Amino acid sequence: MTNAAASTEHDYGDRLARAGAAAAAAGLDAVVVGPSQDLVYLTGYQPLPLERLTALVVRGEGPAVMVVPELERPGALLAPGAQRIEVVGWLDGADPYHDVARIVGPAAHRVAVGEQLWASHLLRLERELADAEFETAGPLLGALRARKDAGEIDALARAGAAADAAFGRLVTDGLEGKTEREVAAALARHLLEAGHQTADFTIVASGPNGASPHHEPGDRRIVAGDVVVLDFGGKLDGYCSDMTRTVSIGEPSEEVVAVHGIVRDAQQRAFDAVTPGATGEEADRAARDVIDRAGFGDAFFHRTGHGIGLDVHEEPYLVAGNQRPLVAGNCFSIEPGIYLEGRFGVRIEDIVALTDQGARRLNEAPRDLLVLG
Ligand code: ZN
Ligand code: ZN
């Protein structure tokens, strides 16, 4: 198995410094992060989350310190960001929560914890730091991670290109006569052959199953006349792909052509709306307006998009209520859909990177309705 971050160089020292500065600016005594993509972002270290505590402590002053089980310490020291932090081992039978509390400082008033830190660990830490108030570090770390640098955008672009290639292979082979499960397995294979290290999800939703946005592929056989929603992705060099195309098996009905056209227009309108300074809510509205006006508002019942990076869903979200402005470096999906219960569904999804030069799609597979023979 290759290390998640091995083939892309990242500046962990800079990330840790920005996290420390953000913590200090927010008046936090410390940010405590357990095994998660937050930890990968800050150190490149990706241990399994376990009952034995692994926790990185980032403070405004002084180096970040990672408390790890002693038997994990050799592995932790190999992480690409390990030279930027102090790594402290603890032996079975010892109390690592006491160690973390000592590093945070017994007089701490406010401590933020990563959102994936297990409740079992958080509850023990709260007991050790009885005078501190605990809060989520989600917004602080989410804002840092949402602003991708050129290396990260490049990694996402390579993942996007590989997903495009996997889709190309799939439609060349054809879908008719295969079960959803068989098509899903082929998609996963194509993702890996195109360079992904993992294929994490492969939604194949044919005919009426397409009306369920997160349909689990089953034994339904794909036949002429079906509309098929294909939504898939995985990880390449630690960064995620996630794309959706909807194809028609044989000549589509006028209604399918019309609905697909509405979704494609909505997707384009949202793409046109994502500029630095626009809000996530405005981008969502741009897509939703097109679908509302066409009379399908009730059939588009999810947000327009989600940020993507080390996690497949992260900040920023293109959703009603998100009034934070988008900034250069943000990378997110744009994925409107129309779902007609008992009949069919259509969704089109690209990953988009916002740069100082404007928005850039990281998926280039054709967005027109593809008709497969
Ligand atoms: Zn998707
Ligand atoms: Zn998505």
Short mmCIF file of C-alpha atoms and ligand atoms in Angstrom, two decimals:
data_model
loop_
_atom_site.label_atom_id
_atom_site.label_comp_id
_atom_site.label_asym_id
_atom_site.label_seq_id
_atom_site.Cartn_x
_atom_site.Cartn_y
_atom_site.Cartn_z
CA MET A 1 0.00 0.00 0.00
CA THR A 2 1.33 3.42 -0.88
CA ASN A 3 1.26 6.33 1.50
CA ALA A 4 -1.69 8.60 0.76
CA ALA A 5 0.42 11.68 0.21
CA ALA A 6 3.59 10.09 -1.16
CA SER A 7 3.45 11.31 -4.74
CA THR A 8 2.51 14.91 -4.04
CA GLU A 9 4.72 17.25 -2.02
CA HIS A 10 2.82 19.34 0.50
CA ASP A 11 4.10 22.09 2.79
CA TYR A 12 3.10 20.69 6.19
CA GLY A 13 5.09 23.34 8.04
CA ASP A 14 3.00 26.05 6.40
CA ARG A 15 -0.27 24.23 7.09
CA LEU A 16 0.63 23.75 10.77
CA ALA A 17 1.65 27.40 11.06
CA ARG A 18 -1.62 28.57 9.53
CA ALA A 19 -3.63 26.26 11.82
CA GLY A 20 -1.74 27.59 14.86
CA ALA A 21 -2.29 31.19 13.79
CA ALA A 22 -5.99 30.55 13.17
CA ALA A 23 -6.32 28.92 16.59
CA ALA A 24 -4.65 31.90 18.27
CA ALA A 25 -6.78 34.38 16.29
CA ALA A 26 -9.90 32.52 17.38
CA GLY A 27 -8.82 32.71 21.04
CA LEU A 28 -8.34 28.95 21.31
CA ASP A 29 -5.76 27.43 23.64
CA ALA A 30 -5.39 24.42 21.37
CA VAL A 31 -6.81 22.41 18.50
CA VAL A 32 -6.82 18.64 19.07
CA VAL A 33 -7.11 16.41 16.01
CA GLY A 34 -7.48 12.63 15.90
CA PRO A 35 -7.02 10.22 12.96
CA SER A 36 -8.91 11.83 10.07
CA GLN A 37 -8.27 13.75 6.89
CA ASP A 38 -7.66 16.78 9.14
CA LEU A 39 -4.62 14.92 10.49
CA VAL A 40 -3.58 13.95 6.95
CA TYR A 41 -3.88 17.59 5.91
CA LEU A 42 -1.69 18.81 8.79
CA THR A 43 0.92 16.03 8.92
CA GLY A 44 0.45 13.53 6.07
CA TYR A 45 -0.08 10.86 8.75
CA GLN A 46 -3.01 8.51 8.25
CA PRO A 47 -3.34 5.96 11.05
CA LEU A 48 -6.45 3.86 11.64
CA PRO A 49 -8.75 5.40 14.22
CA LEU A 50 -8.48 3.08 17.22
CA GLU A 51 -9.35 2.82 20.89
CA ARG A 52 -5.71 3.70 21.59
CA LEU A 53 -5.47 7.50 21.40
CA THR A 54 -3.58 9.25 18.62
CA ALA A 55 -3.96 13.04 18.90
CA LEU A 56 -2.22 16.02 17.37
CA VAL A 57 -2.19 19.16 19.50
CA VAL A 58 -1.77 22.45 17.63
CA ARG A 59 -1.34 25.68 19.60
CA GLY A 60 -0.74 29.31 18.72
CA GLU A 61 2.73 29.13 20.25
CA GLY A 62 5.29 26.34 20.08
CA PRO A 63 5.53 23.28 17.88
CA ALA A 64 2.62 20.95 17.31
CA VAL A 65 2.85 17.75 19.35
CA MET A 66 1.40 14.38 18.39
CA VAL A 67 0.68 11.84 21.08
CA VAL A 68 0.74 8.32 19.65
CA PRO A 69 0.72 4.77 21.03
CA GLU A 70 4.38 3.77 21.44
CA LEU A 71 3.98 0.87 19.01
CA GLU A 72 2.75 3.31 16.33
CA ARG A 73 5.59 5.77 16.87
CA PRO A 74 7.99 4.34 14.24
CA GLY A 75 5.24 4.56 11.64
CA ALA A 76 4.26 8.07 12.70
CA LEU A 77 7.86 9.25 12.33
CA LEU A 78 7.75 8.21 8.66
CA ALA A 79 4.84 10.57 7.90
CA PRO A 80 5.90 13.31 5.46
CA GLY A 81 5.10 16.06 7.99
CA ALA A 82 6.71 14.32 10.99
CA GLN A 83 9.82 16.54 10.94
CA ARG A 84 7.54 19.52 11.61
CA ILE A 85 6.09 18.16 14.83
CA GLU A 86 7.13 16.53 18.08
CA VAL A 87 6.02 12.90 18.29
CA VAL A 88 5.48 11.57 21.82
CA GLY A 89 4.78 7.87 22.43
CA TRP A 90 2.68 6.46 25.26
CA LEU A 91 2.85 2.89 26.60
CA ASP A 92 -0.11 0.57 27.09
CA GLY A 93 -1.29 1.06 30.65
CA ALA A 94 -0.32 4.74 30.74
CA ASP A 95 -2.84 7.61 30.47
CA PRO A 96 -2.49 9.46 27.14
CA TYR A 97 -5.33 11.86 28.02
CA HIS A 98 -3.20 13.14 30.86
CA ASP A 99 -0.36 13.70 28.34
CA VAL A 100 -2.64 15.62 25.98
CA ALA A 101 -3.98 17.74 28.84
CA ARG A 102 -0.42 18.57 29.92
CA ILE A 103 0.46 19.67 26.36
CA VAL A 104 -2.75 21.70 25.96
CA GLY A 105 -2.05 23.29 29.36
CA PRO A 106 -4.03 22.70 32.54
CA ALA A 107 -5.23 26.32 32.57
CA ALA A 108 -6.81 26.05 29.11
CA HIS A 109 -10.20 27.71 28.71
CA ARG A 110 -11.12 26.88 25.15
CA VAL A 111 -10.17 23.79 23.19
CA ALA A 112 -11.40 22.88 19.70
CA VAL A 113 -11.44 19.24 18.60
CA GLY A 114 -11.52 17.73 15.13
CA GLU A 115 -14.97 16.50 14.12
CA GLN A 116 -13.81 12.91 13.67
CA LEU A 117 -12.27 12.55 17.13
CA TRP A 118 -14.12 9.63 18.71
CA ALA A 119 -16.58 10.51 21.47
CA SER A 120 -14.78 8.02 23.75
CA HIS A 121 -11.59 10.10 23.44
CA LEU A 122 -13.33 13.46 23.72
CA LEU A 123 -15.18 12.46 26.89
CA ARG A 124 -11.91 11.43 28.56
CA LEU A 125 -10.23 14.68 27.49
CA GLU A 126 -13.11 16.74 28.83
CA ARG A 127 -12.66 15.06 32.20
CA GLU A 128 -8.90 15.84 32.20
CA LEU A 129 -9.44 19.48 31.23
CA ALA A 130 -12.41 20.17 33.46
CA ASP A 131 -12.07 23.97 33.28
CA ALA A 132 -11.98 24.13 29.49
CA GLU A 133 -14.88 24.61 27.14
CA PHE A 134 -14.79 22.30 24.15
CA GLU A 135 -16.01 23.15 20.67
CA THR A 136 -15.69 21.77 17.16
CA ALA A 137 -12.63 22.64 15.10
CA GLY A 138 -14.70 21.97 11.97
CA PRO A 139 -15.09 25.58 10.81
CA LEU A 140 -11.44 26.48 11.50
CA LEU A 141 -9.93 23.44 9.79
CA GLY A 142 -12.63 23.42 7.11
CA ALA A 143 -11.74 26.98 6.11
CA LEU A 144 -8.03 26.14 5.89
CA ARG A 145 -8.61 22.97 3.88
CA ALA A 146 -11.13 24.67 1.56
CA ARG A 147 -8.46 27.01 0.20
CA LYS A 148 -6.48 24.62 -1.99
CA ASP A 149 -3.01 25.43 -3.25
CA ALA A 150 -1.83 24.73 -6.79
CA GLY A 151 -0.48 21.29 -5.86
CA GLU A 152 -3.82 20.24 -4.42
CA ILE A 153 -5.76 21.54 -7.42
CA ASP A 154 -3.37 19.63 -9.64
CA ALA A 155 -4.02 16.44 -7.65
CA LEU A 156 -7.79 16.97 -7.96
CA ALA A 157 -7.38 17.63 -11.69
CA ARG A 158 -5.50 14.34 -12.13
CA ALA A 159 -8.22 12.52 -10.18
CA GLY A 160 -10.86 14.20 -12.36
CA ALA A 161 -9.07 13.27 -15.59
CA ALA A 162 -8.79 9.66 -14.40
CA ALA A 163 -12.52 9.59 -13.62
CA ASP A 164 -13.21 10.95 -17.13
CA ALA A 165 -11.05 8.15 -18.56
CA ALA A 166 -12.89 5.52 -16.52
CA PHE A 167 -16.22 6.82 -17.82
CA GLY A 168 -14.89 6.75 -21.38
CA ARG A 169 -13.89 3.10 -21.01
CA LEU A 170 -17.26 2.20 -19.53
CA VAL A 171 -19.39 3.71 -22.30
CA THR A 172 -17.11 2.27 -24.99
CA ASP A 173 -17.86 -1.21 -23.64
CA GLY A 174 -21.62 -0.47 -23.43
CA LEU A 175 -24.11 -1.05 -20.63
CA GLU A 176 -27.04 -2.86 -22.24
CA GLY A 177 -27.70 -6.37 -20.93
CA LYS A 178 -25.48 -5.96 -17.88
CA THR A 179 -26.71 -5.72 -14.30
CA GLU A 180 -26.13 -2.56 -12.28
CA ARG A 181 -23.77 -4.52 -10.06
CA GLU A 182 -21.70 -5.67 -13.06
CA VAL A 183 -21.46 -2.12 -14.39
CA ALA A 184 -20.46 -0.88 -10.93
CA ALA A 185 -17.69 -3.49 -10.74
CA ALA A 186 -16.45 -2.49 -14.20
CA LEU A 187 -16.44 1.19 -13.20
CA ALA A 188 -14.39 0.41 -10.10
CA ARG A 189 -11.90 -1.54 -12.23
CA HIS A 190 -11.62 1.32 -14.73
CA LEU A 191 -11.05 3.85 -11.93
CA LEU A 192 -8.14 1.77 -10.60
CA GLU A 193 -6.69 1.17 -14.07
CA ALA A 194 -6.87 4.91 -14.74
CA GLY A 195 -4.64 5.57 -11.75
CA HIS A 196 -6.89 5.75 -8.69
CA GLN A 197 -5.53 4.01 -5.59
CA THR A 198 -9.09 3.33 -4.38
CA ALA A 199 -12.53 3.23 -6.00
CA ASP A 200 -14.76 4.43 -3.17
CA PHE A 201 -18.25 4.51 -4.66
CA THR A 202 -19.90 3.50 -7.92
CA ILE A 203 -23.57 4.40 -8.15
CA VAL A 204 -25.27 2.77 -11.13
CA ALA A 205 -28.96 3.66 -11.04
CA SER A 206 -30.93 2.39 -14.02
CA GLY A 207 -34.51 3.14 -15.05
CA PRO A 208 -36.73 3.88 -12.03
CA ASN A 209 -33.74 3.37 -9.69
CA GLY A 210 -32.35 6.63 -11.07
CA ALA A 211 -34.97 8.52 -9.06
CA SER A 212 -33.03 7.59 -5.88
CA PRO A 213 -29.93 9.82 -5.87
CA HIS A 214 -27.79 7.43 -3.79
CA HIS A 215 -29.18 4.15 -5.18
CA GLU A 216 -27.17 1.06 -4.22
CA PRO A 217 -26.39 -0.94 -7.43
CA GLY A 218 -28.39 -4.16 -7.55
CA ASP A 219 -29.34 -7.00 -9.84
CA ARG A 220 -31.54 -5.00 -12.19
CA ARG A 221 -30.51 -5.65 -15.79
CA ILE A 222 -30.06 -2.59 -18.01
CA VAL A 223 -32.30 -2.66 -21.08
CA ALA A 224 -33.01 -0.49 -24.11
CA GLY A 225 -35.07 2.54 -23.15
CA ASP A 226 -33.36 2.93 -19.77
CA VAL A 227 -31.88 6.15 -18.52
CA VAL A 228 -28.86 5.35 -16.31
CA VAL A 229 -27.27 7.62 -13.71
CA LEU A 230 -23.56 6.87 -13.14
CA ASP A 231 -21.98 8.59 -10.13
CA PHE A 232 -18.55 7.40 -9.09
CA GLY A 233 -15.22 8.32 -7.60
CA GLY A 234 -12.23 7.33 -5.57
CA LYS A 235 -8.86 8.61 -4.47
CA LEU A 236 -5.75 9.41 -6.45
CA ASP A 237 -2.68 10.55 -4.54
CA GLY A 238 -4.89 11.23 -1.54
CA TYR A 239 -7.38 13.48 -3.37
CA CYS A 240 -10.91 12.55 -4.38
CA SER A 241 -12.73 12.30 -7.67
CA ASP A 242 -16.52 12.45 -7.93
CA MET A 243 -18.40 12.77 -11.20
CA THR A 244 -21.83 11.95 -12.57
CA ARG A 245 -23.11 11.43 -16.07
CA THR A 246 -26.53 10.25 -17.19
CA VAL A 247 -26.77 8.14 -20.34
CA SER A 248 -29.63 6.80 -22.43
CA ILE A 249 -29.68 3.19 -23.63
CA GLY A 250 -31.14 3.52 -27.12
CA GLU A 251 -33.06 6.54 -28.41
CA PRO A 252 -34.38 8.64 -25.53
CA SER A 253 -37.94 9.92 -25.31
CA GLU A 254 -38.62 13.62 -25.86
CA GLU A 255 -39.24 13.95 -22.13
CA VAL A 256 -35.85 12.45 -21.25
CA VAL A 257 -34.14 14.78 -23.72
CA ALA A 258 -35.98 17.77 -22.22
CA VAL A 259 -35.25 16.86 -18.59
CA HIS A 260 -31.60 16.17 -19.37
CA GLY A 261 -31.36 19.55 -21.12
CA ILE A 262 -32.80 21.33 -18.08
CA VAL A 263 -30.27 19.68 -15.76
CA ARG A 264 -27.41 20.50 -18.13
CA ASP A 265 -28.53 24.15 -18.27
CA ALA A 266 -28.83 24.28 -14.48
CA GLN A 267 -25.33 22.85 -14.15
CA GLN A 268 -23.97 25.44 -16.60
CA ARG A 269 -25.76 28.31 -14.83
CA ALA A 270 -24.25 27.33 -11.50
CA PHE A 271 -20.82 27.06 -13.14
CA ASP A 272 -21.27 30.60 -14.54
CA ALA A 273 -22.29 31.82 -11.06
CA VAL A 274 -19.24 30.57 -9.17
CA THR A 275 -16.87 33.49 -9.02
CA PRO A 276 -14.75 34.63 -6.07
CA GLY A 277 -17.12 36.65 -3.85
CA ALA A 278 -20.30 34.81 -4.84
CA THR A 279 -21.79 32.78 -1.99
CA GLY A 280 -22.51 29.07 -1.87
CA GLU A 281 -26.17 29.98 -1.58
CA GLU A 282 -26.08 32.05 -4.78
CA ALA A 283 -24.47 29.21 -6.71
CA ASP A 284 -27.14 26.83 -5.43
CA ARG A 285 -29.84 29.35 -6.37
CA ALA A 286 -28.48 29.70 -9.92
CA ALA A 287 -28.97 25.99 -10.59
CA ARG A 288 -32.25 25.80 -8.69
CA ASP A 289 -33.79 28.73 -10.58
CA VAL A 290 -33.42 26.91 -13.91
CA ILE A 291 -35.05 23.76 -12.54
CA ASP A 292 -37.78 25.70 -10.68
CA ARG A 293 -38.69 27.67 -13.78
CA ALA A 294 -38.98 24.48 -15.80
CA GLY A 295 -41.51 23.22 -13.25
CA PHE A 296 -39.33 20.52 -11.65
CA GLY A 297 -38.45 22.33 -8.40
CA ASP A 298 -39.86 19.55 -6.19
CA ALA A 299 -37.84 16.97 -8.11
CA PHE A 300 -34.48 18.58 -7.18
CA PHE A 301 -34.31 17.84 -3.48
CA HIS A 302 -30.63 18.06 -2.59
CA ARG A 303 -28.01 20.80 -2.44
CA THR A 304 -26.23 21.78 -5.66
CA GLY A 305 -22.73 20.86 -4.53
CA HIS A 306 -20.14 20.07 -1.90
CA GLY A 307 -16.50 20.92 -1.45
CA ILE A 308 -14.03 18.14 -2.25
CA GLY A 309 -10.39 17.47 -1.48
CA LEU A 310 -8.94 14.94 0.94
CA ASP A 311 -12.57 14.14 1.83
CA VAL A 312 -15.22 13.63 -0.81
CA HIS A 313 -17.57 15.94 1.12
CA GLU A 314 -16.02 18.95 2.83
CA GLU A 315 -16.36 22.73 2.80
CA PRO A 316 -17.58 24.77 1.00
CA TYR A 317 -21.16 23.62 0.39
CA LEU A 318 -23.29 25.08 -2.38
CA VAL A 319 -26.49 25.12 -0.40
CA ALA A 320 -29.22 27.49 0.78
CA GLY A 321 -28.05 29.27 3.92
CA ASN A 322 -24.33 29.28 3.08
CA GLN A 323 -23.63 32.98 2.86
CA ARG A 324 -19.87 32.73 3.06
CA PRO A 325 -18.24 34.04 -0.11
CA LEU A 326 -16.39 31.57 -2.29
CA VAL A 327 -12.66 32.25 -2.62
CA ALA A 328 -9.93 31.29 -5.04
CA GLY A 329 -8.68 27.82 -4.15
CA ASN A 330 -12.16 26.46 -3.40
CA CYS A 331 -12.90 23.16 -5.16
CA PHE A 332 -16.41 21.73 -5.19
CA SER A 333 -18.93 19.69 -7.12
CA ILE A 334 -21.76 21.17 -9.15
CA GLU A 335 -24.38 18.44 -9.39
CA PRO A 336 -27.99 19.41 -9.91
CA GLY A 337 -30.48 16.64 -10.65
CA ILE A 338 -34.11 15.91 -11.41
CA TYR A 339 -35.63 12.74 -9.95
CA LEU A 340 -38.99 11.45 -11.15
CA GLU A 341 -40.27 8.81 -8.75
CA GLY A 342 -40.93 5.43 -10.33
CA ARG A 343 -39.61 6.56 -13.72
CA PHE A 344 -36.07 7.91 -14.08
CA GLY A 345 -33.52 10.38 -12.81
CA VAL A 346 -30.93 12.71 -14.34
CA ARG A 347 -27.87 14.19 -12.63
CA ILE A 348 -24.77 15.83 -14.09
CA GLU A 349 -21.78 16.45 -11.82
CA ASP A 350 -18.39 18.01 -12.39
CA ILE A 351 -15.70 19.04 -9.96
CA VAL A 352 -14.87 22.72 -10.36
CA ALA A 353 -11.84 24.62 -9.08
CA LEU A 354 -12.11 28.33 -8.42
CA THR A 355 -8.89 30.16 -9.23
CA ASP A 356 -7.90 33.80 -9.58
CA GLN A 357 -8.41 33.31 -13.32
CA GLY A 358 -11.99 32.10 -12.81
CA ALA A 359 -13.76 28.77 -12.52
CA ARG A 360 -12.24 25.70 -14.14
CA ARG A 361 -13.92 22.34 -14.64
CA LEU A 362 -11.84 19.33 -13.60
CA ASN A 363 -14.10 16.94 -15.52
CA GLU A 364 -14.34 17.22 -19.26
CA ALA A 365 -16.40 14.16 -20.30
CA PRO A 366 -19.21 15.42 -22.58
CA ARG A 367 -22.21 16.77 -20.70
CA ASP A 368 -24.65 16.26 -23.58
CA LEU A 369 -26.96 13.27 -23.29
CA LEU A 370 -24.95 10.29 -24.45
CA VAL A 371 -27.01 7.78 -26.39
CA LEU A 372 -25.54 4.27 -26.23
CA GLY A 373 -26.50 1.78 -28.90
ZN ZN B 1 -21.11 12.18 -7.08
ZN ZN B 2 -20.74 14.74 -5.36
#
